[in-house]
XYZ file of C-alpha atoms in Angstrom:
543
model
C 7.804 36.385 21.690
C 5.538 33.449 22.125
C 5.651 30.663 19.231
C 2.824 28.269 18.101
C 3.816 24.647 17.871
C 1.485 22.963 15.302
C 1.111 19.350 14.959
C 3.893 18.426 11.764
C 3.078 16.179 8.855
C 5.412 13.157 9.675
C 4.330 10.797 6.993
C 3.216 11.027 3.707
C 0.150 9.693 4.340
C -0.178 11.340 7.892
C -3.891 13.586 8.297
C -3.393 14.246 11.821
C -1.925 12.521 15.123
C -2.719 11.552 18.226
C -1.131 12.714 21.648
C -0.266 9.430 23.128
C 1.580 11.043 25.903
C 3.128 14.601 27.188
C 6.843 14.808 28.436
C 6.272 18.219 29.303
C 3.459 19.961 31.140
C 2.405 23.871 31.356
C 4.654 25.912 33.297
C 7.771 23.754 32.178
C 11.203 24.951 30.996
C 11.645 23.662 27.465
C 15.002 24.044 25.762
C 15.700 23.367 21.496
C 16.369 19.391 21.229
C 13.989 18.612 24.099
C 10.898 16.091 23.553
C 7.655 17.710 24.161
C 5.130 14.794 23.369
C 4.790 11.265 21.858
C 2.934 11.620 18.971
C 0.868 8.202 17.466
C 0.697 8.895 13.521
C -1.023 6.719 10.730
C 2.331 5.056 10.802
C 4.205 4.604 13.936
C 4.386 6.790 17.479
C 7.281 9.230 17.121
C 8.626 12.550 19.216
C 7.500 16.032 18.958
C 10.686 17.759 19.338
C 11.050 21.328 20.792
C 13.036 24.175 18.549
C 12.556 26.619 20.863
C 13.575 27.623 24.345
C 11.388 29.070 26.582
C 8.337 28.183 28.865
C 5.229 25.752 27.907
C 2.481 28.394 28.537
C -0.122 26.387 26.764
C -1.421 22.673 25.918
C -3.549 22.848 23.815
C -4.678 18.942 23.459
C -5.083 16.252 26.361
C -3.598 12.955 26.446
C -5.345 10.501 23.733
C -6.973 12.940 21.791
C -6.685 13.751 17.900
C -5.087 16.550 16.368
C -5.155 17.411 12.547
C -1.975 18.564 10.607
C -1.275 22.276 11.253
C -3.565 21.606 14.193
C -2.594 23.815 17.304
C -0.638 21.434 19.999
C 0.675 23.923 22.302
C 2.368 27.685 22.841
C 5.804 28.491 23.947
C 7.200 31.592 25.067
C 8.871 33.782 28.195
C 7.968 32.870 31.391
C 4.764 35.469 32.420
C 4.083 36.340 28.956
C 0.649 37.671 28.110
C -0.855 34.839 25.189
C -4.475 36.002 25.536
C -4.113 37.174 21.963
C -3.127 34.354 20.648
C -5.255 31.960 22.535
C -8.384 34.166 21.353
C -6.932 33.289 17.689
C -6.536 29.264 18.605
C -10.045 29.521 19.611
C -11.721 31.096 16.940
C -9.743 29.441 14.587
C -8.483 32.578 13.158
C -5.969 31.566 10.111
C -3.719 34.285 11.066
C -1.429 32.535 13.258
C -0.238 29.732 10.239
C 2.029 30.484 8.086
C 0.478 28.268 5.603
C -0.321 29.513 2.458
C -3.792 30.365 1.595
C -4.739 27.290 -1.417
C -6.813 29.904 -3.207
C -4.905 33.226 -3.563
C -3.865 35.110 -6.340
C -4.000 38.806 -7.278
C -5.476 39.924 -10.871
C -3.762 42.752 -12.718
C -6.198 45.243 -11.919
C -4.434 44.668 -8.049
C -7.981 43.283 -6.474
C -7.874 40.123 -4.969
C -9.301 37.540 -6.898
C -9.835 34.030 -5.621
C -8.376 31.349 -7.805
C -8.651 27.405 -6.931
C -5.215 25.539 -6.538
C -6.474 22.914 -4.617
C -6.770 20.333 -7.585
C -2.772 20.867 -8.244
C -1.224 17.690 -6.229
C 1.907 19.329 -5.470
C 3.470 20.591 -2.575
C 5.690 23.211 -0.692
C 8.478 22.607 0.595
C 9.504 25.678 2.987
C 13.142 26.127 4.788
C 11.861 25.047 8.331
C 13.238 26.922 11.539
C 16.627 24.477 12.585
C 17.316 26.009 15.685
C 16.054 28.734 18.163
C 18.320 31.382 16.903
C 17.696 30.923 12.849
C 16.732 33.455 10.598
C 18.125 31.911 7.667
C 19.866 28.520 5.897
C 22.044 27.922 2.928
C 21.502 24.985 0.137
C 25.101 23.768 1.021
C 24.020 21.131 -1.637
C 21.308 19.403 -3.109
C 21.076 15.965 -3.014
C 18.421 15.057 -5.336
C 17.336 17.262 -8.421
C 14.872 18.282 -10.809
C 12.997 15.560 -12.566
C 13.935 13.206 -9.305
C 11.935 11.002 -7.785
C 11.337 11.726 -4.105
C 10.326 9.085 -1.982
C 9.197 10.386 1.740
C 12.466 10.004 4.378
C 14.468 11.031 1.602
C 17.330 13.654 2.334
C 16.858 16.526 -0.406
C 19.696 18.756 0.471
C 22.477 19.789 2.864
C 21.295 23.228 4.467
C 23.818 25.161 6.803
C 22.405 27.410 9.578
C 23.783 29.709 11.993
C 25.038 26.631 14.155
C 25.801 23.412 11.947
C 25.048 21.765 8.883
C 21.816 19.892 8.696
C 19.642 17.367 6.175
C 16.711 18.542 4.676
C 14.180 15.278 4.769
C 11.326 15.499 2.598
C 7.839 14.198 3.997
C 6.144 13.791 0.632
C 6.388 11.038 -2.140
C 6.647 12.403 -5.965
C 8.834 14.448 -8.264
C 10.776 17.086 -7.414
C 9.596 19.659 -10.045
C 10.813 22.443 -9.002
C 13.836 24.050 -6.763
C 14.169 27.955 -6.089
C 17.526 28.374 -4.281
C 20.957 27.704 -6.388
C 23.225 25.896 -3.916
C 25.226 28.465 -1.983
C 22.665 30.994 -1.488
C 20.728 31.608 1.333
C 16.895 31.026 1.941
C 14.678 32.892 4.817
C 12.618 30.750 7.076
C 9.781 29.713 5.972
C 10.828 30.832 2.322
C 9.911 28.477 -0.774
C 12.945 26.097 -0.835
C 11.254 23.510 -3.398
C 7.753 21.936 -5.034
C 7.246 18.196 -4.517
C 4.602 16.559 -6.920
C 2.961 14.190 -9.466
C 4.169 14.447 -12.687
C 3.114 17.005 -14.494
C 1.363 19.115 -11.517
C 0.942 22.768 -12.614
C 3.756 24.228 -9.713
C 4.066 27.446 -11.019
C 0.191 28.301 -10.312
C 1.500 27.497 -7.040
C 4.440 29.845 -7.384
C 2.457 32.737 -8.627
C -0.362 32.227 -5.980
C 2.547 32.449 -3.605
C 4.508 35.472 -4.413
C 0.917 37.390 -4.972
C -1.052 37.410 -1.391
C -4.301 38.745 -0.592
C -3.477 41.965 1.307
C -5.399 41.524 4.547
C -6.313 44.499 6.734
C -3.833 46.653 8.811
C -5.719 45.096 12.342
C -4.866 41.407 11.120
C -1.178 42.162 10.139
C -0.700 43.758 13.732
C -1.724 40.482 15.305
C 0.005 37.656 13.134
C 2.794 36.289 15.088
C 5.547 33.729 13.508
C 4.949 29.898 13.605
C 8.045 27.584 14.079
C 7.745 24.958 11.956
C 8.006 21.515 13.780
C 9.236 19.253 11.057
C 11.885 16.987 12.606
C 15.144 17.343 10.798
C 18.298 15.634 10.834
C 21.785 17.292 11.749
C 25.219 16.815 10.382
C 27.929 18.730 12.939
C 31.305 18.383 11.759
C 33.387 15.216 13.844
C 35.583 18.142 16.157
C 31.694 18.917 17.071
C 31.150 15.107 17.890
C 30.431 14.328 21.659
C 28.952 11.406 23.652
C 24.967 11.246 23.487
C 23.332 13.824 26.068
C 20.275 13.000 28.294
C 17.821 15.516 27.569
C 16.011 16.981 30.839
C 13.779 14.222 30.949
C 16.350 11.309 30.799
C 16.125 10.639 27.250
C 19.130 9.993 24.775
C 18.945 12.720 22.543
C 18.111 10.740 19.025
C 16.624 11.970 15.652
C 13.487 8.972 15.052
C 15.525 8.079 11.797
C 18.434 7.504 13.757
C 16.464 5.425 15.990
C 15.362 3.581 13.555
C 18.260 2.288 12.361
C 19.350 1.719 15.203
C 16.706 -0.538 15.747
C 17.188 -2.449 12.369
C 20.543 -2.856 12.891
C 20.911 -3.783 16.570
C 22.943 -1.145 17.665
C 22.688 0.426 21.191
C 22.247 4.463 21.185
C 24.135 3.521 24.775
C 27.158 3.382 22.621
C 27.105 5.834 19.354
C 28.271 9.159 19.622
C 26.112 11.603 18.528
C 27.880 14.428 16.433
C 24.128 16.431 15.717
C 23.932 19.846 18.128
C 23.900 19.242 21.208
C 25.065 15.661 21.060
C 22.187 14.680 19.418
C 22.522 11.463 17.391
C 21.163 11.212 13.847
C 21.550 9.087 10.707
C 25.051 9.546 9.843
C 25.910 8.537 13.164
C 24.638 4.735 12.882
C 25.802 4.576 9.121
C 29.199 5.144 10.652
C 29.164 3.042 13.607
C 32.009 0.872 14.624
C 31.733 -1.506 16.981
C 35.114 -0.807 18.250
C 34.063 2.517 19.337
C 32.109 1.060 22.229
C 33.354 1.658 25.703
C 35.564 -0.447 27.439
C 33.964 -1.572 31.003
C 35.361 -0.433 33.756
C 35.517 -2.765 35.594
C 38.568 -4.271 33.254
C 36.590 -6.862 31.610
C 35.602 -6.262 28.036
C 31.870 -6.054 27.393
C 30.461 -8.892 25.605
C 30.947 -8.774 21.482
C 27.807 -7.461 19.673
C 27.236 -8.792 16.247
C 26.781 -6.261 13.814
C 23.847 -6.570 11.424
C 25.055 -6.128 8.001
C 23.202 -3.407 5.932
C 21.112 -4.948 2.788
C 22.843 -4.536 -0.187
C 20.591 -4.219 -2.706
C 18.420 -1.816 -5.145
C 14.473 -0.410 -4.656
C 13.054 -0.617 -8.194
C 9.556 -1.100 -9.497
C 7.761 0.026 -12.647
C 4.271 1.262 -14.343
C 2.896 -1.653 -16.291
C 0.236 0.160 -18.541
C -2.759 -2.111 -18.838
C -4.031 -3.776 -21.674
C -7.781 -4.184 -22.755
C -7.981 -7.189 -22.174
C -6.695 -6.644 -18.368
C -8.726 -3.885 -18.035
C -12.268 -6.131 -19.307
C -10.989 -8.678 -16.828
C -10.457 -6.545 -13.675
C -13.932 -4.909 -14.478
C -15.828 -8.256 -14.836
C -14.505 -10.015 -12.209
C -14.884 -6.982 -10.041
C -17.942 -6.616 -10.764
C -19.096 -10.461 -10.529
C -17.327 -10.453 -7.015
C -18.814 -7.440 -5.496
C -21.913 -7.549 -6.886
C -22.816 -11.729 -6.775
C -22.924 -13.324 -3.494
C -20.576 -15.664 -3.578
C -20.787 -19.207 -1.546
C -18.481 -22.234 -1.752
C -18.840 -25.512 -2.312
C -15.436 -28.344 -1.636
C -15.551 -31.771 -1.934
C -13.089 -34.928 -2.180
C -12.923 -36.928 -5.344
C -11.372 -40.256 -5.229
C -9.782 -40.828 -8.850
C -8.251 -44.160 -8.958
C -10.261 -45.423 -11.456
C -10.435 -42.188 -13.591
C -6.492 -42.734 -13.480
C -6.780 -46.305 -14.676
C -9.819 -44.753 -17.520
C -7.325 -42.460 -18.816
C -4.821 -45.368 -19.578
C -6.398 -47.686 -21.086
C -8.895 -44.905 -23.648
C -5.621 -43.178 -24.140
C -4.063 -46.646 -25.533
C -6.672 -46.685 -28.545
C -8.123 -42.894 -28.615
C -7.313 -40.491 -31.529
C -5.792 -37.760 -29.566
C -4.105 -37.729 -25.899
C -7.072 -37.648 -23.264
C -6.052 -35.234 -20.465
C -8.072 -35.458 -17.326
C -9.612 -31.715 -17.955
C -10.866 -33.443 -21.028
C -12.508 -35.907 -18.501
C -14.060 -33.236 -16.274
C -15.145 -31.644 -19.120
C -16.931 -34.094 -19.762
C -18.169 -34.983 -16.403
C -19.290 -31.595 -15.496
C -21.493 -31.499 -18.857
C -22.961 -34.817 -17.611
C -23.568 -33.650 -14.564
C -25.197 -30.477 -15.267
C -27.535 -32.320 -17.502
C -28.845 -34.185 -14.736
C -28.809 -31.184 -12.261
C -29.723 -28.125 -14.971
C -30.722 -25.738 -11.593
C -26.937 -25.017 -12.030
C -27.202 -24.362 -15.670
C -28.426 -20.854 -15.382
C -27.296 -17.694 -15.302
C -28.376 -14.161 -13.375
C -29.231 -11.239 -15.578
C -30.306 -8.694 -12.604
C -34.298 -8.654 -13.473
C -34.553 -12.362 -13.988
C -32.667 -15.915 -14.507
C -31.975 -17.901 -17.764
C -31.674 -21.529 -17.598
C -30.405 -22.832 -20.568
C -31.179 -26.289 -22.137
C -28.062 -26.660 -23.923
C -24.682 -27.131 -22.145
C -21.678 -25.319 -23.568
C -19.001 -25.285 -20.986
C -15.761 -22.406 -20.760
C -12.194 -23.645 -20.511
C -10.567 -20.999 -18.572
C -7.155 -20.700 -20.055
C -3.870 -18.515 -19.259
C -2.037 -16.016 -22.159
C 0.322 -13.916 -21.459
C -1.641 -10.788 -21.393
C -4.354 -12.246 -18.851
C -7.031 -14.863 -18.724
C -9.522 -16.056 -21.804
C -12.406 -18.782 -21.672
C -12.678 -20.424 -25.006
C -15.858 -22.579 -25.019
C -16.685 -25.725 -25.808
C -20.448 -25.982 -27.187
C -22.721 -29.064 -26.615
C -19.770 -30.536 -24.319
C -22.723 -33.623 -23.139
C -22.934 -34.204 -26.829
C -19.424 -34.598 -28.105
C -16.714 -37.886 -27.020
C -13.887 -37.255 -25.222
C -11.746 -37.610 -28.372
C -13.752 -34.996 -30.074
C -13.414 -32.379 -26.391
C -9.870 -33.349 -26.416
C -8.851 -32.308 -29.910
C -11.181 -28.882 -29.302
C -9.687 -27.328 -26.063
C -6.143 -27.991 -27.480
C -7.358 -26.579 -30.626
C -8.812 -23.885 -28.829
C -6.115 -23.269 -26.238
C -3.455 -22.874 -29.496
C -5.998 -20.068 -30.635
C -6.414 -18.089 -27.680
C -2.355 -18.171 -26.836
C -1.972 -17.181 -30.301
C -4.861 -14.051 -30.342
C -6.882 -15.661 -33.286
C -10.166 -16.847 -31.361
C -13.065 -15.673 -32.635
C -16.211 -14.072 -30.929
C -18.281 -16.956 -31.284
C -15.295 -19.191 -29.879
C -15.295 -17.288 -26.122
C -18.503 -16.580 -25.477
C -21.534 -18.194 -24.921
C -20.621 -20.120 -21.908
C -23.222 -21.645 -19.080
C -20.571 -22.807 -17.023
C -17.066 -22.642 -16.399
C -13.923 -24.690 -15.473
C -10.654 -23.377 -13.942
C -8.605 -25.803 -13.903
C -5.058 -24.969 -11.286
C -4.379 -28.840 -10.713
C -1.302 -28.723 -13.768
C 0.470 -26.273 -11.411
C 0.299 -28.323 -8.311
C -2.369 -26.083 -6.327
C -4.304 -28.928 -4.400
C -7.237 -26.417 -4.062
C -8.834 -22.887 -4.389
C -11.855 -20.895 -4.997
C -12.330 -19.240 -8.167
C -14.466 -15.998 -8.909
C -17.773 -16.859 -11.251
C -17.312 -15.694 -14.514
C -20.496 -13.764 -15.518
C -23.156 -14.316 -16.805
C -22.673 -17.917 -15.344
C -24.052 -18.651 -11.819
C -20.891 -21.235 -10.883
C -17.903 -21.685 -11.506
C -15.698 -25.085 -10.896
C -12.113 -24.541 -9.449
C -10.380 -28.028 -10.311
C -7.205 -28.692 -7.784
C -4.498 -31.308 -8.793
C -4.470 -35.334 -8.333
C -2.162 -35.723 -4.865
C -1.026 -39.240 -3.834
C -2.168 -40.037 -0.171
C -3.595 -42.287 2.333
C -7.688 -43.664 1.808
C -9.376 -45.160 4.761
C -12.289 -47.161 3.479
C -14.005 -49.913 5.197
C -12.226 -49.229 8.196
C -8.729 -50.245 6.387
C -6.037 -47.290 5.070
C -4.776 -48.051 1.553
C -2.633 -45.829 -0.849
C -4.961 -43.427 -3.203
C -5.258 -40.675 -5.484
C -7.484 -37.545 -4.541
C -8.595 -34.584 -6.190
C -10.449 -31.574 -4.156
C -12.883 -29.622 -6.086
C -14.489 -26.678 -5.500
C -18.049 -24.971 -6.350
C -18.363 -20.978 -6.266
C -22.249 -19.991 -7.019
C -24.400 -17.468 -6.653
C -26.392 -17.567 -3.642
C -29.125 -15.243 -6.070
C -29.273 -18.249 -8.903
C -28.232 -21.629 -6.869
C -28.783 -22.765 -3.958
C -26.252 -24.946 -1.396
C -28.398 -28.095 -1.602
C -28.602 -27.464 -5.748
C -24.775 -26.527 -5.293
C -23.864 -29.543 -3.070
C -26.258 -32.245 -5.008
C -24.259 -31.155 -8.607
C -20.913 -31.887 -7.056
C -22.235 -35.292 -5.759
C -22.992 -35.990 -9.404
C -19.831 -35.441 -10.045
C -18.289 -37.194 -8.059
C -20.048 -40.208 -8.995
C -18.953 -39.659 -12.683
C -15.622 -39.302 -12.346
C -15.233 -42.174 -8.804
C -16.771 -44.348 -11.770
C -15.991 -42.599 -15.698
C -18.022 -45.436 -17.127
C -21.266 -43.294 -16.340
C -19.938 -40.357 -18.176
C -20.400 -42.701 -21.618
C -23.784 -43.399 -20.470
């Protein structure tokens, strides 16, 4: 009887695939184990492997083009069968030849069919696929992961015997197993519910009870439905007296489960030279796990082949966790977000020479009340600076612009739980003592939680300040309702060519990040020449 191949999920992210190539063509003799296409998914290109034997009497997709999951690829059956049925279904799209489970079924006690919507329950499925061409049934040998696990796709969720060997059941879907409906030793029929992968919490047993209770459909559509093979890849795990040398399938190619070959791949090892002990000689993931280089083939030619260095495995452990946000995380992804999609953002660098700032610093700091940092002397110098330049002092509010006459400047400062921006009011009126005993006063507050409302809000512009950490230079994102934003980078030693002659010097890049709705480049660029100017000469700022 003829079988539809449909196009297999084989990623969990996979919504359909593309045919990047066909090994076989209509009219071919296709036997279990053989290639039929290369398939390009979301993730990688893999092989559409054959579980049937028979003829190709259909393709159902050219070279190149797109095919959802479940999609129909191609039909396999006895050579001169009659598939006009069938291909009548493909065409119409009739759902009568997938054995997929209708998303909104589920009988009400009265015994009418009575539509109810599952599709909101992320969970799904997991069905005993068809293993080989003769299989009716498997056996859980074992399960290797249980309930409450957490399944990552590529995982191997049991051991399931068939009527020919013992073979790993891979799961294509990331979540929790919630649910498994076979006790290990019993049996399962193809395509019968082995298991329910989900999120946490999914409601699976609306998915159960929508399963066991189908719509009946009429007598004319039950005639017609024929069986689907399902076309997940699977890996096999024959027992070693089953173990044989890898055999060329029809085409040429080593017979190799894509997991197998991957490893292979990672680890450098050539499929030349590993048994395979899956049916059929095929080679799967147990067989590179085990390899030995000392099982490799002596040449005949009486010379030993040349060593192969054998890639150790990583030893080590996959963890990560759920870090539940906190307010003030969630205020600052939403603001910034907001201020970085919404403002159009331009930048503004420039090169600040600060060998005399340097030698400022030392001698204030020899009579001055309180350690003078030099954020304290941007601080400053950017209040300065927008005094003389207040087209930068403004901020957007969507219907119009604010620009404020006083100057009262944000220290952006790190805590533990985020980012804060205590500010510092009437910075162009206060000394550098008096800004220099404030921020600390203010950064002790914010790392401790006790700033109050008034003393982080307010701002008209704001500082971020990375140059303590050794970044040399970065943009920063504009902290609304402020149209700029200054992203300080840190003091770095280097070479200064002026007047033709290179001398030793002290640099510091800054950089301006406004928006293009409020200030303008030339209004940008002229407030970072003030700057400059300040801080190239910190006698102005007193001025």
């Amino acid at each position: 009887m003829a079988e539809i191949i449909r196009m297999p999920k084989m990623s969990d992210t996979m919504e359909e695939g593309v045919i990047a190539s066909w090994l076989k063509k209509e009219g071919d003799q296709v036997s279990s184990g053989d290639i039929l296409a290369e398939v390009e998914t979301d993730k990688a290109t893999m092989e559409l492997e054959s579980y049937e034997d028979g003829t190709l009497l259909y393709v159902g997709v050219k070279e190149k083009d797109a095919v959802p999951v479940d999609g129909v690829i191609a039909i396999i059956g006895e050579k001169g069968e009659d598939i006009s049925s069938l291909l009548k279904d493909v065409n119409q799209g009739n759902s009568s030849t997938s054995t997929k489970a209708d998303p909104v079924v589920e009988v009400a006690e009265t015994g009418s069919s009575v539509p109810v919507d599952t599709s909101n329950i992320n969970a799904t499925v997991i069905r005993m696929p068809k293993m080989s061409d003769t299989m009716e049934e498997g056996v859980i040998a074992s399960w290797l992961k249980k309930v409450g696990d957490d399944v990552v796709s590529g995982d191997i969720l049991a051991e399931v015997e068939t009527d020919k060997a013992t073979m790993e059941l891979e799961s294509y879907d990331d979540g929790k197993l919630l649910y498994t409906a076979v006790e290990e030793g019993k049996g399962v029929a193809v395509d019968g519910i082995i298991a329910i992968i989900g999120e946490d919490g999914a409601d699976f047993e609306a998915l159960l009870k929508a399963e066991s209770t189908p719509v009946e459909e009429p007598q004319s559509i039950q005639e017609e439905k024929v069986q689907e093979p399902d076309t997940v890849p699977v890996q096999t795990t024959a027992s070693p007296a089953e173990a044989t040398t890898p055999r060329l399938s029809t085409n040429g190619r080593i017979k190799a489960s894509p997991l197998a070959k991957k490893l292979a791949e990672e680890k450098g090892i050539d499929l030349n030279t590993v048994q395979g002990s899956g049916d059929g000689g095929r080679i799967i993931k147990r067989d590179i796990e085990n390899y030995q280089p000392s099982a490799q083939p002596v040449s005949t030619t009486g010379e030993q082949d040349a060593p192969v260095f054998q890639i150790p495995a990583v030893v080590g452990e996959e963890r990560s966790e759920d870090i539940d946000l906190s307010q003030m995380r969630k205020t600052i992804a939403k603001r910034l977000s907001d201020s970085k999609f919404s403002a159009p953002h331009f930048y503004v660098t420039m090169e600040i020479n600060m060998d005399k700032a340097i030698e400022a610093r030392k001698s204030m700091n020899e009579i001055a009340p309180v350690k003078i940092s030099f954020n304290d002397m941007i601080v400053k110098a950017t209040a300065s600076a927008l005094r003389q330049n207040p087209e930068v002092n403004v901020s957007w509010l969507g219907d119009k612009m604010v620009r404020h006459h006083h100057i009262h400047i944000g220290v952006a400062v790190a805590i533990p739980d985020g980012l804060i921006v205590p500010v510092v009011r009437f910075a162009d009126n206060k000394s550098l003592a008096h800004i220099s005993a404030e921020v600390k006063e203010l950064g002790q507050k914010a790392r401790d939680k006790k700033l109050q409302p008034e003393e982080f809000s307010g701002n008209t512009f704001t500082i971020s300040n990375l140059g303590m950490f050794g970044v040399e230079e970065f943009t920063a994102i504009i902290n609304p309702p402020d149209a700029c934003i200054l992203a300080i980078g840190g003091i770095k030693e280097t070479v200064i060519v002026e007047n033709g002659e290179m001398r030793p010097g002290n640099v510091m890049k800054v950089t301006l990040s406004c928006d293009h709705r409020a200030v303008d480049g030339a209004k940008g660029a002229a407030f970072l020449k003030t700057l400059k100017d300040l801080l190239e000469d910190p006698v102005r700022i007193l001025i």
